[in-house]
Coordinates of C-alpha atoms and ligand atoms in Angstrom, one line a residue:
X987 CA 0.0 0.0 0.0
X988 CA 1.1 3.5 -0.7
X989 CA 2.2 5.6 2.3
X990 CA -0.8 7.9 1.8
X991 CA -3.0 5.1 3.0
X992 CA -4.8 5.3 -0.4
X993 CA -6.9 2.2 -1.4
X994 CA -9.0 1.5 -4.4
X995 CA -12.6 2.8 -4.2
X996 CA -14.9 0.0 -2.9
X997 CA -18.1 -0.8 -4.9
X998 CA -20.2 0.7 -2.2
X999 CA -19.1 3.4 0.3
X1000 CA -18.0 2.2 3.7
X1001 CA -20.6 3.2 6.3
X1002 CA -19.0 5.3 9.0
X1003 CA -20.4 6.3 12.4
X1004 CA -18.5 9.1 14.3
X1005 CA -18.3 8.9 18.2
X1006 CA -17.6 12.1 20.2
X1007 CA -19.4 13.8 17.3
X1008 CA -20.0 17.0 19.2
X1009 CA -16.3 17.5 20.0
X1010 CA -13.5 19.2 18.1
X1011 CA -12.2 16.1 16.4
X1012 CA -15.7 14.5 16.0
X1013 CA -16.8 17.5 13.9
X1014 CA -13.5 17.5 11.9
X1015 CA -14.1 13.8 11.3
X1016 CA -17.6 14.2 10.1
X1017 CA -16.3 16.8 7.6
X1018 CA -13.6 14.4 6.4
X1019 CA -16.0 11.6 5.9
X1020 CA -18.4 13.8 3.9
X1021 CA -15.5 14.8 1.7
X1022 CA -14.4 11.2 1.0
X1023 CA -16.3 9.4 -1.8
X1024 CA -15.2 6.0 -0.4
X1025 CA -17.0 6.8 2.9
X1026 CA -20.6 7.5 3.8
X1027 CA -21.5 9.2 7.1
X1028 CA -24.4 7.1 8.5
X1029 CA -24.5 8.2 12.2
X1030 CA -23.0 10.6 14.7
X1031 CA -23.2 10.1 18.4
X1032 CA -21.9 11.6 21.6
X1033 CA -22.4 10.9 25.3
X1034 CA -26.0 10.7 26.7
X1035 CA -27.3 14.2 27.5
X1036 CA -25.3 16.0 24.8
X1037 CA -27.8 17.6 22.4
X1038 CA -27.1 18.2 18.8
X1039 CA -28.7 18.2 15.4
X1040 CA -28.7 14.7 13.9
X1041 CA -27.1 12.9 16.9
X1042 CA -28.3 9.3 17.5
X1043 CA -27.7 7.0 20.5
X1044 CA -24.7 4.7 20.4
X1045 CA -26.7 1.5 19.9
X1046 CA -28.4 2.9 16.8
X1047 CA -25.0 4.0 15.5
X1048 CA -23.5 0.5 15.9
X1049 CA -26.5 -1.0 14.0
X1050 CA -25.9 1.3 11.0
X1051 CA -22.1 1.4 10.6
X1052 CA -19.3 -0.8 9.1
X1053 CA -16.7 1.2 10.9
X1054 CA -16.9 3.5 14.0
X1055 CA -14.4 6.3 14.2
X1056 CA -14.2 7.5 17.8
X1057 CA -12.6 10.6 19.4
X1058 CA -13.9 10.6 23.0
X1059 CA -12.1 9.6 26.2
X1060 CA -10.1 6.5 27.2
X1061 CA -13.0 5.1 29.3
X1062 CA -15.6 5.7 26.6
X1063 CA -13.3 4.0 24.1
X1064 CA -12.9 0.9 26.3
X1065 CA -16.7 0.6 26.7
X1066 CA -17.2 1.1 23.0
X1067 CA -14.6 -1.5 22.1
X1068 CA -16.3 -4.0 24.5
X1069 CA -19.7 -3.3 22.9
X1070 CA -18.3 -3.8 19.4
X1071 CA -16.6 -7.0 20.5
X1072 CA -19.8 -8.4 22.0
X1073 CA -21.7 -7.7 18.8
X1074 CA -18.9 -8.9 16.5
X1075 CA -18.7 -5.4 14.9
X1076 CA -18.6 -2.8 13.6
X1077 CA -14.8 -2.4 13.2
X1078 CA -13.3 0.4 15.2
X1079 CA -10.8 3.3 15.0
X1080 CA -9.9 4.8 18.4
X1081 CA -8.3 8.2 18.4
X1082 CA -8.5 9.2 22.0
X1083 CA -5.2 9.6 24.0
X1084 CA -4.3 9.2 27.7
X1085 CA -5.0 5.4 28.1
X1086 CA -3.7 3.6 31.2
X1087 CA -1.9 0.3 30.7
X1088 CA -5.1 -1.5 32.1
X1089 CA -7.3 0.3 29.5
X1090 CA -4.9 -0.7 26.7
X1091 CA -5.1 -4.3 27.9
X1092 CA -8.9 -4.1 27.9
X1093 CA -8.9 -2.9 24.3
X1094 CA -6.4 -5.6 23.2
X1095 CA -8.8 -8.1 24.7
X1096 CA -11.8 -6.7 22.7
X1097 CA -9.6 -6.6 19.6
X1098 CA -9.4 -10.4 19.7
X1099 CA -13.1 -10.3 18.5
X1100 CA -13.1 -7.2 16.3
X1101 CA -10.6 -5.2 14.3
X1102 CA -9.4 -2.1 16.3
X1103 CA -7.0 0.6 15.1
X1104 CA -5.8 2.7 18.0
X1105 CA -3.6 5.7 17.2
X1106 CA -2.8 8.7 19.4
X1107 CA -2.0 10.5 16.2
X1108 CA -3.4 9.8 12.7
X1109 CA -1.2 12.2 10.7
X1110 CA 1.1 10.7 8.1
X1111 CA 3.9 13.2 8.9
X1112 CA 3.9 12.4 12.6
X1113 CA 4.0 8.7 11.9
X1114 CA 6.9 9.3 9.5
X1115 CA 8.6 11.3 12.3
X1116 CA 8.3 8.2 14.6
X1117 CA 10.3 6.2 12.0
X1118 CA 13.0 8.9 11.8
X1119 CA 13.3 9.2 15.6
X1120 CA 13.6 5.4 16.0
X1121 CA 16.4 5.3 13.4
X1122 CA 18.2 8.3 14.9
X1123 CA 18.0 6.9 18.5
X1124 CA 19.5 3.6 17.2
X1125 CA 22.6 5.5 16.0
X1126 CA 22.9 8.4 18.5
X1127 CA 23.7 6.5 21.7
X1128 CA 23.0 7.6 25.3
X1129 CA 26.6 8.3 26.2
X1130 CA 26.8 11.3 23.9
X1131 CA 23.2 12.2 23.0
X1132 CA 20.4 13.2 25.4
X1133 CA 16.9 12.8 24.0
X1134 CA 14.3 15.4 25.0
X1135 CA 10.7 15.5 23.6
X1136 CA 8.7 18.6 23.8
X1137 CA 5.1 19.2 22.8
X1138 CA 2.6 22.0 22.7
X1139 CA -1.2 21.8 22.5
X1140 CA -4.4 24.0 22.9
X1141 CA -5.7 25.0 26.3
X1142 CA -8.5 22.4 26.3
X1143 CA -6.3 19.3 26.2
X1144 CA -6.7 17.2 29.3
X1145 CA -3.8 14.7 29.1
X1146 CA -0.1 15.2 29.2
X1147 CA 2.3 14.4 27.7
X1148 CA 0.3 14.0 24.5
X1149 CA -0.3 10.6 23.0
X1150 CA 1.9 11.5 20.1
X1151 CA 4.8 12.6 22.4
X1152 CA 4.5 9.3 24.2
X1153 CA 4.6 7.5 20.9
X1154 CA 7.7 9.4 19.9
X1155 CA 9.2 8.5 23.3
X1156 CA 8.4 4.8 22.6
X1157 CA 10.0 5.0 19.1
X1158 CA 13.2 6.5 20.7
X1159 CA 13.2 3.8 23.4
X1160 CA 12.7 1.1 20.7
X1161 CA 15.6 2.5 18.8
X1162 CA 17.8 2.3 21.9
X1163 CA 16.4 -1.1 22.9
X1164 CA 15.1 0.0 26.2
X1165 CA 11.8 0.2 28.0
X1166 CA 10.3 3.7 27.9
X1167 CA 8.7 3.3 31.4
X1168 CA 12.2 2.8 32.8
X1169 CA 13.8 5.8 31.2
X1170 CA 11.0 8.4 30.9
X1171 CA 11.4 11.6 32.9
X1172 CA 7.9 13.2 32.8
X1173 CA 8.2 16.7 34.3
X1174 CA 11.1 18.2 36.3
X1175 CA 10.7 20.7 39.1
X1176 CA 13.0 21.9 41.9
X1177 CA 16.4 20.5 42.7
X1178 CA 16.3 17.6 40.2
X1179 CA 20.0 16.7 40.2
X1180 CA 22.0 16.3 37.0
X1181 CA 20.5 14.5 34.1
X1182 CA 21.0 10.7 34.0
X1183 CA 22.4 9.4 30.7
X1184 CA 19.8 7.4 28.8
X1185 CA 16.8 9.3 30.2
X1186 CA 14.2 10.4 27.7
X1187 CA 12.7 13.7 29.0
X1188 CA 9.3 15.2 28.2
X1189 CA 8.2 18.8 28.5
X1190 CA 4.7 20.2 27.9
X1191 CA 3.2 23.6 26.9
X1192 CA -0.5 24.3 26.9
X1193 CA -2.1 27.4 25.5
X1194 CA -4.5 29.0 23.1
X1195 CA -5.5 27.2 20.0
X1196 CA -2.3 25.3 19.2
X1197 CA -3.3 22.2 17.2
X1198 CA -0.2 20.1 17.9
X1199 CA 3.6 20.7 17.9
X1200 CA 6.1 18.0 18.6
X1201 CA 9.9 18.1 18.6
X1202 CA 12.5 15.5 19.5
X1203 CA 15.9 16.8 20.3
X1204 CA 19.1 14.8 20.4
X1205 CA 21.5 17.0 22.4
X1206 CA 25.2 16.3 22.5
X1207 CA 28.1 18.5 23.8
X1208 CA 29.0 19.6 20.3
X1209 CA 25.8 19.4 18.2
X1210 CA 22.0 19.4 18.5
X1211 CA 19.7 17.5 16.2
X1212 CA 16.0 18.4 16.3
X1213 CA 13.3 16.5 14.4
X1214 CA 9.9 18.2 14.5
X1215 CA 6.4 18.1 13.3
X1216 CA 3.8 20.9 13.3
X1217 CA 0.0 20.2 12.8
X1218 CA -1.7 23.3 11.3
X1219 CA -5.3 22.1 11.1
X1220 CA -7.1 19.2 12.9
X1221 CA -8.6 18.2 9.6
X1222 CA -5.1 16.6 9.1
X1223 CA -5.9 14.0 11.8
X1224 CA -9.4 13.4 10.4
X1225 CA -8.1 12.8 6.9
X1226 CA -5.5 10.3 8.3
X1227 CA -8.4 8.6 10.2
X1228 CA -10.4 8.5 7.0
X1229 CA -7.6 6.6 5.3
X1230 CA -7.4 4.3 8.4
X1231 CA -11.1 3.7 8.2
X1232 CA -10.8 2.6 4.6
X1233 CA -8.0 0.3 5.6
X1234 CA -9.7 -1.4 8.5
X1235 CA -13.0 -1.9 6.8
X1236 CA -12.1 -5.5 5.7
X1237 CA -9.6 -6.5 8.4
X1238 CA -9.9 -9.5 10.6
X1239 CA -9.9 -9.0 14.4
X1240 CA -6.7 -7.6 15.7
X1241 CA -5.2 -4.6 17.6
X1242 CA -3.6 -2.4 14.9
X1243 CA -1.9 1.0 14.8
X1244 CA -0.9 3.4 12.1
X1245 CA 2.2 1.4 11.3
X1246 CA -0.1 -1.3 10.1
X1247 CA -2.3 1.1 8.2
X1248 CA 0.7 2.8 6.5
X1249 CA 2.5 -0.5 5.8
X1250 CA 5.6 0.6 7.8
X1251 CA 8.0 -2.3 8.7
X1252 CA 8.5 -3.0 12.4
X1253 CA 12.2 -3.8 12.3
Ligands
NAD203 P1 -13.4 17.2 22.8 O1 -13.5 17.4 24.3 O2 -13.6 18.4 21.9 O3 -14.5 16.1 22.3 C1 -14.7 14.9 23.0 C2 -16.1 14.5 22.8 O4 -16.3 13.2 23.3 C3 -17.1 15.4 23.5 O5 -18.1 15.9 22.6 C4 -17.7 14.5 24.6 O6 -19.0 14.8 24.9 C5 -17.6 13.2 23.9 N1 -17.7 12.0 24.8 C6 -17.2 11.9 26.1 N2 -17.6 10.7 26.6 C7 -18.4 10.1 25.7 C8 -19.0 8.9 25.6 N3 -19.1 8.0 26.7 N4 -19.7 8.5 24.5 C9 -19.7 9.4 23.4 N5 -19.1 10.6 23.4 C10 -18.4 10.9 24.5 O7 -12.0 16.6 22.5 P2 -11.2 16.5 21.2 O8 -10.2 17.7 21.0 O9 -12.1 16.3 20.0 O10 -10.3 15.3 21.4 C11 -10.8 14.0 21.7 C12 -9.7 13.0 21.9 O11 -9.0 12.8 20.7 C13 -8.6 13.5 22.9 O12 -8.2 12.3 23.7 C14 -7.5 14.0 22.1 O13 -6.2 13.9 22.7 C15 -7.6 13.0 20.9 N6 -7.0 13.5 19.7 C16 -6.5 12.5 18.9 C17 -5.9 12.8 17.6 C18 -5.4 11.7 16.8 O14 -4.9 11.9 15.6 N7 -5.5 10.4 17.2 C19 -5.9 14.1 17.2 C20 -6.4 15.1 18.0 C21 -7.0 14.8 19.2

């Protein structure tokens, strides 16, 4: 498959339901589906009590859809994955961030019965950046190069570091053959002591309407390499999710991510 995630047009459009439809990403997602001739928007739903033109309840949406694209919360995503697994469908794209390890395990369990793509960031460029970071981290070892990841997002974002920052950290850790949980330094304050070689540091900025900025710095005594990505419009994530929806529409059960969708190798 091409890296754009392009697939041939199916005979009939793939029926898409959007979860979290009243939210920022839900609205961008509905626009992306309407703009994609391979997809048909059949339902939009949000949490009970949220009013909005054309919203249906979740059960009705699951009846109508081939694929549900969901940008809600980790807990709502887990419940949705369990509901789809119990029914044997529809297939699922989960775009929320901030999952705990337990919640990821619950989704993996549901994915034994239904195809689930879970991605903290659906942009092609950001996923390309992950590959570059993994390669750089493999070569630029911890004795000489300190890895620091910085991210900036809008004032409404509720989790930190961002899902994409954590994915970049995981890519760097993979490159170095270490476990991110053992080397991550998530926030420094006060008398922290000197930096430990091999740490992967995170720093976070929140403000205004920033869509999403990520930078990975490899800092040595004598040079600094910075690899970065800037999202200009959240329609970017929605278009990536639309490509992932086309990809997942005929997949067997499994817990997938954007590397699967984009056909990136895992070595
Ligand atoms: P938002 O707060 O604007 O929207 C979230 C929506 O989910 C709200 O309308 C809320 O009512 C709804 N919701 C909450 N619980 C629900 C439930 N149980 N059932 C149905 N709907 C429910 O947030 P947002 O900016 O749209 O972001 C949503 C998530 O997507 C966040 O976790 C964010 O980090 C993530 N995100 C992912 C990507 C990506 O590419 N994967 C890109 C941007 C944002």
